[in-house]
mmCIF file of C-alpha atoms and ligand atoms in Angstrom:
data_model
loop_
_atom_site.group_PDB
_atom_site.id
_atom_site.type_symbol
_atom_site.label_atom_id
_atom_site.label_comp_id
_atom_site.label_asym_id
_atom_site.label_seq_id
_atom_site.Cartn_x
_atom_site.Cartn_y
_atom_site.Cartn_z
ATOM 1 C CA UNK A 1 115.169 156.220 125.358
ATOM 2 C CA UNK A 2 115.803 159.069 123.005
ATOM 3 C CA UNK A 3 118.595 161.083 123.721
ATOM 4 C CA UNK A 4 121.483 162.893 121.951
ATOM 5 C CA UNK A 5 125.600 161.130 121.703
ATOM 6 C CA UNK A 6 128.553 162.564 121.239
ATOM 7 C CA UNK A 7 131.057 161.334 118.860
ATOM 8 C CA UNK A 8 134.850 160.889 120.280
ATOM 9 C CA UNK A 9 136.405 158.702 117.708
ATOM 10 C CA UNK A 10 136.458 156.885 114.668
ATOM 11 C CA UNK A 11 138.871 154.076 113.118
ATOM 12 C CA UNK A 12 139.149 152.080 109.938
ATOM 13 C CA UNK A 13 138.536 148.298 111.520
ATOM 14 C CA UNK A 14 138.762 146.420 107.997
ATOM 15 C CA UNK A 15 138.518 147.056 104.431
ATOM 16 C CA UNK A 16 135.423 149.842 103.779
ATOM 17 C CA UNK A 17 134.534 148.991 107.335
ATOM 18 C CA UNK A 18 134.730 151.605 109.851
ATOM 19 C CA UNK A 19 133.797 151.856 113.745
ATOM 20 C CA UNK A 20 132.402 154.581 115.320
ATOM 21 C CA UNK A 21 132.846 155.399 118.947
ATOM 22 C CA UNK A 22 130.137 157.392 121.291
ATOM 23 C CA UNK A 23 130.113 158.769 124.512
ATOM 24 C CA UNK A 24 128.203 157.061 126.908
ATOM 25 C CA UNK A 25 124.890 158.918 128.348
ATOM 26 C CA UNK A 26 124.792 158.570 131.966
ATOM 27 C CA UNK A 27 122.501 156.311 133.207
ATOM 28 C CA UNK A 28 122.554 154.655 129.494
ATOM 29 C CA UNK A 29 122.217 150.516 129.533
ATOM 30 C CA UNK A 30 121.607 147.850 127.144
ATOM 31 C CA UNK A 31 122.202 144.317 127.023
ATOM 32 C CA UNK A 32 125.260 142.849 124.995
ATOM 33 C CA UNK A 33 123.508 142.080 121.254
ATOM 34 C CA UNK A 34 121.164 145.085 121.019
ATOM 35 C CA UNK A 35 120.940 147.773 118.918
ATOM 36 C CA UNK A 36 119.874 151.298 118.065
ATOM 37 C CA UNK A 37 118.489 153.733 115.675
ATOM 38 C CA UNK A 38 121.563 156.659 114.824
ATOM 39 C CA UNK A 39 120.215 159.992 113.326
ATOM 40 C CA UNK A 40 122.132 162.572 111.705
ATOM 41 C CA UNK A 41 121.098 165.893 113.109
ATOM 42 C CA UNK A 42 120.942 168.689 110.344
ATOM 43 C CA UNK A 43 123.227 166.617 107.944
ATOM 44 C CA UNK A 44 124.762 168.412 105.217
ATOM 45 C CA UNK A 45 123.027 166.434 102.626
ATOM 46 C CA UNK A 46 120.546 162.907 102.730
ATOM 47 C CA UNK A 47 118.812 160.687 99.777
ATOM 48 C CA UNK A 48 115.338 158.547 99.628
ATOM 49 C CA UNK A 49 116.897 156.109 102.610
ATOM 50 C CA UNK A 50 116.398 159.389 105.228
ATOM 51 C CA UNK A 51 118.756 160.068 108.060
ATOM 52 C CA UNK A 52 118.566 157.027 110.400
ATOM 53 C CA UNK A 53 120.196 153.857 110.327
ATOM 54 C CA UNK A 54 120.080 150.477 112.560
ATOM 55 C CA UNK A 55 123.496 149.311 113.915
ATOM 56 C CA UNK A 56 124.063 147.151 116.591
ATOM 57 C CA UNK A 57 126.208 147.683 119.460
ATOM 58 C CA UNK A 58 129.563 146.209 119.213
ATOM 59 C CA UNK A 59 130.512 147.250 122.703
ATOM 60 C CA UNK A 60 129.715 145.228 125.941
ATOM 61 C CA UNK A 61 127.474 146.468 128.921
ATOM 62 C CA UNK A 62 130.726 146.566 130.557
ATOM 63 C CA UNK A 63 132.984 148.832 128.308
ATOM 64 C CA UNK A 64 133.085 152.680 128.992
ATOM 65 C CA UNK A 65 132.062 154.251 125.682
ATOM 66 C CA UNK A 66 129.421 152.534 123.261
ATOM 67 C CA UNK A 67 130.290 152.133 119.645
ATOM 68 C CA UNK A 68 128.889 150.793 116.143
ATOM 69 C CA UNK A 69 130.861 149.775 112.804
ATOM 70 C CA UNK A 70 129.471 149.564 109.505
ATOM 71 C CA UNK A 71 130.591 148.937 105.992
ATOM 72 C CA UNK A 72 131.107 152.315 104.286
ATOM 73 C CA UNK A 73 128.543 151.707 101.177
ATOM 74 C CA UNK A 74 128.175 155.379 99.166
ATOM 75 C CA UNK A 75 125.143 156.533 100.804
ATOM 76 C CA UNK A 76 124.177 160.004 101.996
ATOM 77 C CA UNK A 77 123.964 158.778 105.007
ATOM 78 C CA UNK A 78 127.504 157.096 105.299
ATOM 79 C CA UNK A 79 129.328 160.013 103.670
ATOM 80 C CA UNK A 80 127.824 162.492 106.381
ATOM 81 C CA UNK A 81 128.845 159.976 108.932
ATOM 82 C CA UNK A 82 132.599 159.122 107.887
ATOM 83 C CA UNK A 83 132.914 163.172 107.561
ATOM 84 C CA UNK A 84 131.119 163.743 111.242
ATOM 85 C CA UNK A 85 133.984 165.929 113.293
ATOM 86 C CA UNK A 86 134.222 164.210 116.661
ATOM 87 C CA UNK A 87 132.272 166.212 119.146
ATOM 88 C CA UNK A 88 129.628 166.225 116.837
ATOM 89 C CA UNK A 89 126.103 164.454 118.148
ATOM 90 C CA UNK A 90 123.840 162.242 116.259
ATOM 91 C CA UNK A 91 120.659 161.597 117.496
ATOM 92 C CA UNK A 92 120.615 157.957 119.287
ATOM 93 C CA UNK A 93 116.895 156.426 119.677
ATOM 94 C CA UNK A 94 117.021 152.777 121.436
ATOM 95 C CA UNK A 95 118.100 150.132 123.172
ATOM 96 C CA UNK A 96 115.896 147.826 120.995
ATOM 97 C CA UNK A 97 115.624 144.123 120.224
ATOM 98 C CA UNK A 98 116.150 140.572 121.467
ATOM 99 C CA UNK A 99 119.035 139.288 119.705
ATOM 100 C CA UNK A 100 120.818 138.325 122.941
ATOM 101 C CA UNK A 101 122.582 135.251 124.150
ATOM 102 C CA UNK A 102 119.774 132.837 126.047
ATOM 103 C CA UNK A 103 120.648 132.427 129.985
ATOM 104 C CA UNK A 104 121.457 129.093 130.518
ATOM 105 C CA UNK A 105 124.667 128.616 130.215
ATOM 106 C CA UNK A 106 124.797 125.099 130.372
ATOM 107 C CA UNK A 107 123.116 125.448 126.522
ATOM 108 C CA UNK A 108 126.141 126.332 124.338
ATOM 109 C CA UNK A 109 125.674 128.778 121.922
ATOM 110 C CA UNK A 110 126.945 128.950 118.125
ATOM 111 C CA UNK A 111 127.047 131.759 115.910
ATOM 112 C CA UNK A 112 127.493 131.357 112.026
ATOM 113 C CA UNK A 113 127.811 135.105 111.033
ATOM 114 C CA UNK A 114 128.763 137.038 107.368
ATOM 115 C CA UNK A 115 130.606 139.787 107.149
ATOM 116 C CA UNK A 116 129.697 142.894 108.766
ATOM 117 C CA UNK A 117 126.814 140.602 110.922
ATOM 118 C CA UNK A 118 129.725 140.487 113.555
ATOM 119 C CA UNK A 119 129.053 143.135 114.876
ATOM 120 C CA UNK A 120 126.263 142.137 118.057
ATOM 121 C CA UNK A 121 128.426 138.843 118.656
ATOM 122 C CA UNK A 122 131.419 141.276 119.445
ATOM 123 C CA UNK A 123 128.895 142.586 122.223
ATOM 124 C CA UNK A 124 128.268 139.831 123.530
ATOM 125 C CA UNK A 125 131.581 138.098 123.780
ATOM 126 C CA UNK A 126 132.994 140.478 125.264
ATOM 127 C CA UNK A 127 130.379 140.442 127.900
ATOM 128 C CA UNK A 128 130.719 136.980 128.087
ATOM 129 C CA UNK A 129 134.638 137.199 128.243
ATOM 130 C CA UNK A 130 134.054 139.463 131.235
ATOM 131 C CA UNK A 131 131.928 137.696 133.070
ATOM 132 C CA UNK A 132 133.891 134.824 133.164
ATOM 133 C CA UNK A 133 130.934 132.785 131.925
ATOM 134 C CA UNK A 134 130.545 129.383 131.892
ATOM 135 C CA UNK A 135 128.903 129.037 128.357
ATOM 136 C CA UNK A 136 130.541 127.127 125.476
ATOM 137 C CA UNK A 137 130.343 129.535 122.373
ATOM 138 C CA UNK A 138 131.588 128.650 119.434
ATOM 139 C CA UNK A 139 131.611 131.559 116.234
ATOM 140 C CA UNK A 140 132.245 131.040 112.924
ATOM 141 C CA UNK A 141 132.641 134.230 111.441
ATOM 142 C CA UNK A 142 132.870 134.087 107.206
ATOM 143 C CA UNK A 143 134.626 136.620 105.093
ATOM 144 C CA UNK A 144 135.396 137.135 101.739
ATOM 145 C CA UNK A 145 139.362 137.614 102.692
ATOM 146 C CA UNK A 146 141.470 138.342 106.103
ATOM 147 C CA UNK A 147 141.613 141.872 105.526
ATOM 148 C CA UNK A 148 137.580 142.012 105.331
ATOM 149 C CA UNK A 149 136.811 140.744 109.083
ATOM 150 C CA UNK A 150 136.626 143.058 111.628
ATOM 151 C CA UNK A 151 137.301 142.483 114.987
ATOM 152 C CA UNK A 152 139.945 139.624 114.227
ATOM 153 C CA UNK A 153 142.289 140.725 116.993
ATOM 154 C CA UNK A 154 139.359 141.158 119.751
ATOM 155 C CA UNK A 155 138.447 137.451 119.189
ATOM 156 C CA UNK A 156 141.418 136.319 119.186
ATOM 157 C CA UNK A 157 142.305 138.196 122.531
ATOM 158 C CA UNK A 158 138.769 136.986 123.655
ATOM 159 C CA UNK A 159 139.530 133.519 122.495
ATOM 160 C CA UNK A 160 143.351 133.718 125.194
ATOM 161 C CA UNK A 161 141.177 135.221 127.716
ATOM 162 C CA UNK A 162 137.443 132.626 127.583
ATOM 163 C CA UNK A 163 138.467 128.622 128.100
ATOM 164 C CA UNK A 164 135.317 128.278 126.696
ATOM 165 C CA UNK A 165 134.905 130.387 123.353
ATOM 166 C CA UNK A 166 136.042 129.099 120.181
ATOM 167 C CA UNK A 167 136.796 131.297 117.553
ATOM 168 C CA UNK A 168 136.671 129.760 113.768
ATOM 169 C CA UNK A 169 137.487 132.856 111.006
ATOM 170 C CA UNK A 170 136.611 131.788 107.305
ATOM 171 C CA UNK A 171 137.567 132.922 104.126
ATOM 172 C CA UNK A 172 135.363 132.463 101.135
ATOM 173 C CA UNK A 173 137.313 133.556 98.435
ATOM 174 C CA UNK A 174 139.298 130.728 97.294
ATOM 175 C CA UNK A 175 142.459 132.773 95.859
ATOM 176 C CA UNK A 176 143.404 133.929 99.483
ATOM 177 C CA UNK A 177 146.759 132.484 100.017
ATOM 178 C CA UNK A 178 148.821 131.984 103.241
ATOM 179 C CA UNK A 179 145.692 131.094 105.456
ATOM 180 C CA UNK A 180 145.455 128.299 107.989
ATOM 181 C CA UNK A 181 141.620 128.928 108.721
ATOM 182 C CA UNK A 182 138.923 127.951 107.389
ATOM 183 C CA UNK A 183 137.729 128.244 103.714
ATOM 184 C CA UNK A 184 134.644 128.166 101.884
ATOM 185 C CA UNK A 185 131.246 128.717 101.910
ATOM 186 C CA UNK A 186 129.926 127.457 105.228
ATOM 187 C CA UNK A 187 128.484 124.365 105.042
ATOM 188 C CA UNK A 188 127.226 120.807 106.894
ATOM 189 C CA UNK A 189 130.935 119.568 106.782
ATOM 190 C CA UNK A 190 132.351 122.461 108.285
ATOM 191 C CA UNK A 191 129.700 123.200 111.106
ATOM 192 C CA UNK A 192 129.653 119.683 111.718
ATOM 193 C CA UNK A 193 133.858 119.752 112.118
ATOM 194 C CA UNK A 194 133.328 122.065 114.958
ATOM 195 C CA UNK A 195 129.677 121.335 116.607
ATOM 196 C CA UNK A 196 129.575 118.216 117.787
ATOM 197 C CA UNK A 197 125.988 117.493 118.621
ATOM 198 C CA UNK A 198 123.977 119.753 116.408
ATOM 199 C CA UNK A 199 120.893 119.341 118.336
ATOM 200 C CA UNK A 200 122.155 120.603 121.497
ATOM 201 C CA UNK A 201 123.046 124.477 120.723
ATOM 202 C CA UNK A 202 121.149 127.788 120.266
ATOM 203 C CA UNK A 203 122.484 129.077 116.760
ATOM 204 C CA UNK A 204 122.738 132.745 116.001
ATOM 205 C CA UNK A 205 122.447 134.195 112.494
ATOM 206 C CA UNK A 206 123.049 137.827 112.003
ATOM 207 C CA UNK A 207 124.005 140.051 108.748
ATOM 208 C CA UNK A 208 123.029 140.303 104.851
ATOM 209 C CA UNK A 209 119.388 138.711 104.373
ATOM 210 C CA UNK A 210 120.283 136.496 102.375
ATOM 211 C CA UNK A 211 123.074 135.065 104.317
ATOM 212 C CA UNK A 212 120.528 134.379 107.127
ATOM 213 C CA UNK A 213 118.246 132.640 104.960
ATOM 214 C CA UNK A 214 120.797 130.456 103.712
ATOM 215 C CA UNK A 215 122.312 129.439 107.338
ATOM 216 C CA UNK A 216 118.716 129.027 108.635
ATOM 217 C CA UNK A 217 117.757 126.508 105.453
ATOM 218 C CA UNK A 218 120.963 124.802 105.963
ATOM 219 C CA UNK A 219 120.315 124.149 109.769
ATOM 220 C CA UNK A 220 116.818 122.941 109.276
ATOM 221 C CA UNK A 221 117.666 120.807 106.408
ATOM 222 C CA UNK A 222 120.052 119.349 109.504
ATOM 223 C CA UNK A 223 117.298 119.213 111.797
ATOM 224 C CA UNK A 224 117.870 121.815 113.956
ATOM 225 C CA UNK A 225 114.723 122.385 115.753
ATOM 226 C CA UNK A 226 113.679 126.096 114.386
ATOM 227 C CA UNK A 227 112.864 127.206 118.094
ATOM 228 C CA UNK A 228 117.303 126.940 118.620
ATOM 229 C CA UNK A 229 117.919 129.664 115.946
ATOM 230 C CA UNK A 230 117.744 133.332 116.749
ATOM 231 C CA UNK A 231 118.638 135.773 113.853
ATOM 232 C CA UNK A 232 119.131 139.481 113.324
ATOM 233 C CA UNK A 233 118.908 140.227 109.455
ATOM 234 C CA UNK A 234 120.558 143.627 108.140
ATOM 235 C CA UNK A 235 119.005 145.212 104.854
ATOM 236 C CA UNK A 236 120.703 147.193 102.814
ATOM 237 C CA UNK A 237 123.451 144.703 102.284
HETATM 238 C C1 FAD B 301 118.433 145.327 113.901
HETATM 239 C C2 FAD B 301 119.432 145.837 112.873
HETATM 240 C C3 FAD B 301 120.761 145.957 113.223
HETATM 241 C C4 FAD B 301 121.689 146.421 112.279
HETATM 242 N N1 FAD B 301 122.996 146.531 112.637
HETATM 243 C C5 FAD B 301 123.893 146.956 111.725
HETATM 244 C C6 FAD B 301 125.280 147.069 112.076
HETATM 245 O O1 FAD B 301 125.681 146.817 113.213
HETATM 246 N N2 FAD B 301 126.131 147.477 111.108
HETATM 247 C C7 FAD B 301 125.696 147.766 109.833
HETATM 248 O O2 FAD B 301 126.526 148.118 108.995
HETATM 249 N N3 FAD B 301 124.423 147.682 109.481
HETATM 250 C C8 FAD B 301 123.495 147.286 110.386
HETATM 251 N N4 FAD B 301 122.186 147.218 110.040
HETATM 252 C C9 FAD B 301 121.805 147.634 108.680
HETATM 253 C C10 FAD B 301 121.820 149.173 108.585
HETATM 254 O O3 FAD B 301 120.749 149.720 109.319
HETATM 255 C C11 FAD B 301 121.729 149.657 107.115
HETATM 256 O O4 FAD B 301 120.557 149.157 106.518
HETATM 257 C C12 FAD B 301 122.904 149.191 106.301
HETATM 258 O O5 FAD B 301 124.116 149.588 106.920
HETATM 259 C C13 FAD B 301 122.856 149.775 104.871
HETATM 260 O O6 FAD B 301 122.885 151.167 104.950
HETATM 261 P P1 FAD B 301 123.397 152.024 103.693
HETATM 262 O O7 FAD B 301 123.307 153.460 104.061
HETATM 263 O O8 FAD B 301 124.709 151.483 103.247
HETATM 264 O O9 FAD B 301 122.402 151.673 102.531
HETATM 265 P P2 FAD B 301 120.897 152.197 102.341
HETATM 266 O O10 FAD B 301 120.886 153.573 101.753
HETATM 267 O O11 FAD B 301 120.144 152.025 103.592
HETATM 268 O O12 FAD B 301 120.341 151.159 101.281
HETATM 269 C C14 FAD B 301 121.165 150.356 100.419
HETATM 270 C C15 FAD B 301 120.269 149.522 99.528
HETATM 271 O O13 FAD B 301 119.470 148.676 100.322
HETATM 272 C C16 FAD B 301 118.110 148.913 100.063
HETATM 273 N N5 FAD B 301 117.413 148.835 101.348
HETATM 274 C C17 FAD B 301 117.498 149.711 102.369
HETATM 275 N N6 FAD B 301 116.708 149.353 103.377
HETATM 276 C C18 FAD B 301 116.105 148.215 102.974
HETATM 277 C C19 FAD B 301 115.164 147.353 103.558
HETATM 278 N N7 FAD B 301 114.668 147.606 104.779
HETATM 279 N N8 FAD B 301 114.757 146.265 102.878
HETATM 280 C C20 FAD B 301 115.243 146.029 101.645
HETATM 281 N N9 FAD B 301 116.138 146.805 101.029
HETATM 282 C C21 FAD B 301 116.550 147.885 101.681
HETATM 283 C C22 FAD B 301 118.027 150.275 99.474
HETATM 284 O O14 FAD B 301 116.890 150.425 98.655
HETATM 285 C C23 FAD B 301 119.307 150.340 98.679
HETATM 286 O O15 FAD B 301 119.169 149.753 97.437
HETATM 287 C C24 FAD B 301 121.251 146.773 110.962
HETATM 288 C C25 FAD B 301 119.902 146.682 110.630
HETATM 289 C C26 FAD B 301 118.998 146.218 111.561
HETATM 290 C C27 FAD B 301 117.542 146.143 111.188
#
């Protein structure tokens, strides 16, 4: 579907990380995961990347308005988008892709994201969250500090709301003080702290390439069977 969407709001969600909030087309659906392609319409200036960008939903099915967040890199593109007045339309081009959690619920499901990666899990935990599903799902979500995750407070109020989601934050940078999370590089100790059969989940890997890559070696060093991980790689990161 290719249609026009109107912006309605924007907010500051963490640090250089904004969200970006759309009217809904009627008759618009997705499932909680996918994404989109966003074109500027006329923008006031562009560079060699062009006008359109991926981003992922990080609303649910369920939610009124749909929304993206990205990190605010200096780009042509990301300058004419923090400036866009709301009201303004960008051209939206999608739903596309498969990242989306598996069906059986009785298969729990474990995301190791970085950074601004987050974004399609919010999606789907939320959907999850109100659906009152049945599926274990477990996300450990690494930043570099506190103030660079977004979505913190949604997990956490998913986390009150969902018996059956557990929500592990990490911090990577080791000078972080007053922090009772996680910390460090994710690793075979820490996934193995908070999976406790690795052979029985689907893993999810979404954000910065080489993040991916690193999370998918590290699983299949572990013997994860290859066919369990599902991953959504952003460029540009
Ligand atoms: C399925 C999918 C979902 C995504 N979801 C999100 C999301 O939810 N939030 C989000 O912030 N981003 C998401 N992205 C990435 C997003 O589309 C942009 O690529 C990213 O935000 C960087 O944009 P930019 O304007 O900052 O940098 P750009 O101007 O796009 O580029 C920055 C640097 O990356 C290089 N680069 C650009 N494209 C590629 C490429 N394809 N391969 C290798 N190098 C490249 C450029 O040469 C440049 O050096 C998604 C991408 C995909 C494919």
């Amino acid at each position: 579907m290719s249609t026009n969407v109107k912006l309605v709001d924007k907010a500051v969600i963490a640090r250089d990380t904004m969200a970006f909030y759309f009217e809904k087309p009627d008759g618009f659906t997705y499932r909680a995961g996918q994404f989109a392609d966003y074109t500027l319409i006329n923008p006031s200036e562009t560079d060699e990347e062009g006008n359109t960008r991926a981003f992922s939903f990080i609303t649910a099915p369920y939610e009124e308005r749909i929304a993206v967040a990205t990190r605010m890199r200096d780009t042509a593109f990301k300058r004419v988008l923090k400036e866009l007045p709301n009201g303004s339309e960008v051209k939206l081009d999608g739903p596309y892709g498969d990242f989306t959690l598996h069906k059986t619920e009785s298969i729990p499901a474990v995301f190791i994201i970085g950074g601004i990666g987050v974004t399609p899990v919010r999606s789907m935990i939320a959907q999850a969250t109100q659906d009152k599903s049945l599926q274990q799902i477990t996300l450990l979500h690494a930043n570099r500090t506190a103030a660079d995750e977004p979505f913190a407070e949604d997990f956490a109020s998913f986390a009150a709301n969902n018996p059956n989601f557990k929500f592990v934050p990490v911090v990577t940078d080791s000078t972080v003080e007053d922090w009772n999370g996680e910390r460090g590089h994710v690793d075979e100790e820490m996934i193995r702290r908070h999976v406790s059969d690795l052979n029985v989940p689907i893993y999810y890997l979404s954000g910065p390439e080489g993040m991916v890559k690193a999370m998918r070696q590290l699983l299949v060093s572990l013997n994860v069977n290859e066919d369990n991980i599902k991953t959504e790689e952003f460029p540009g990161y």
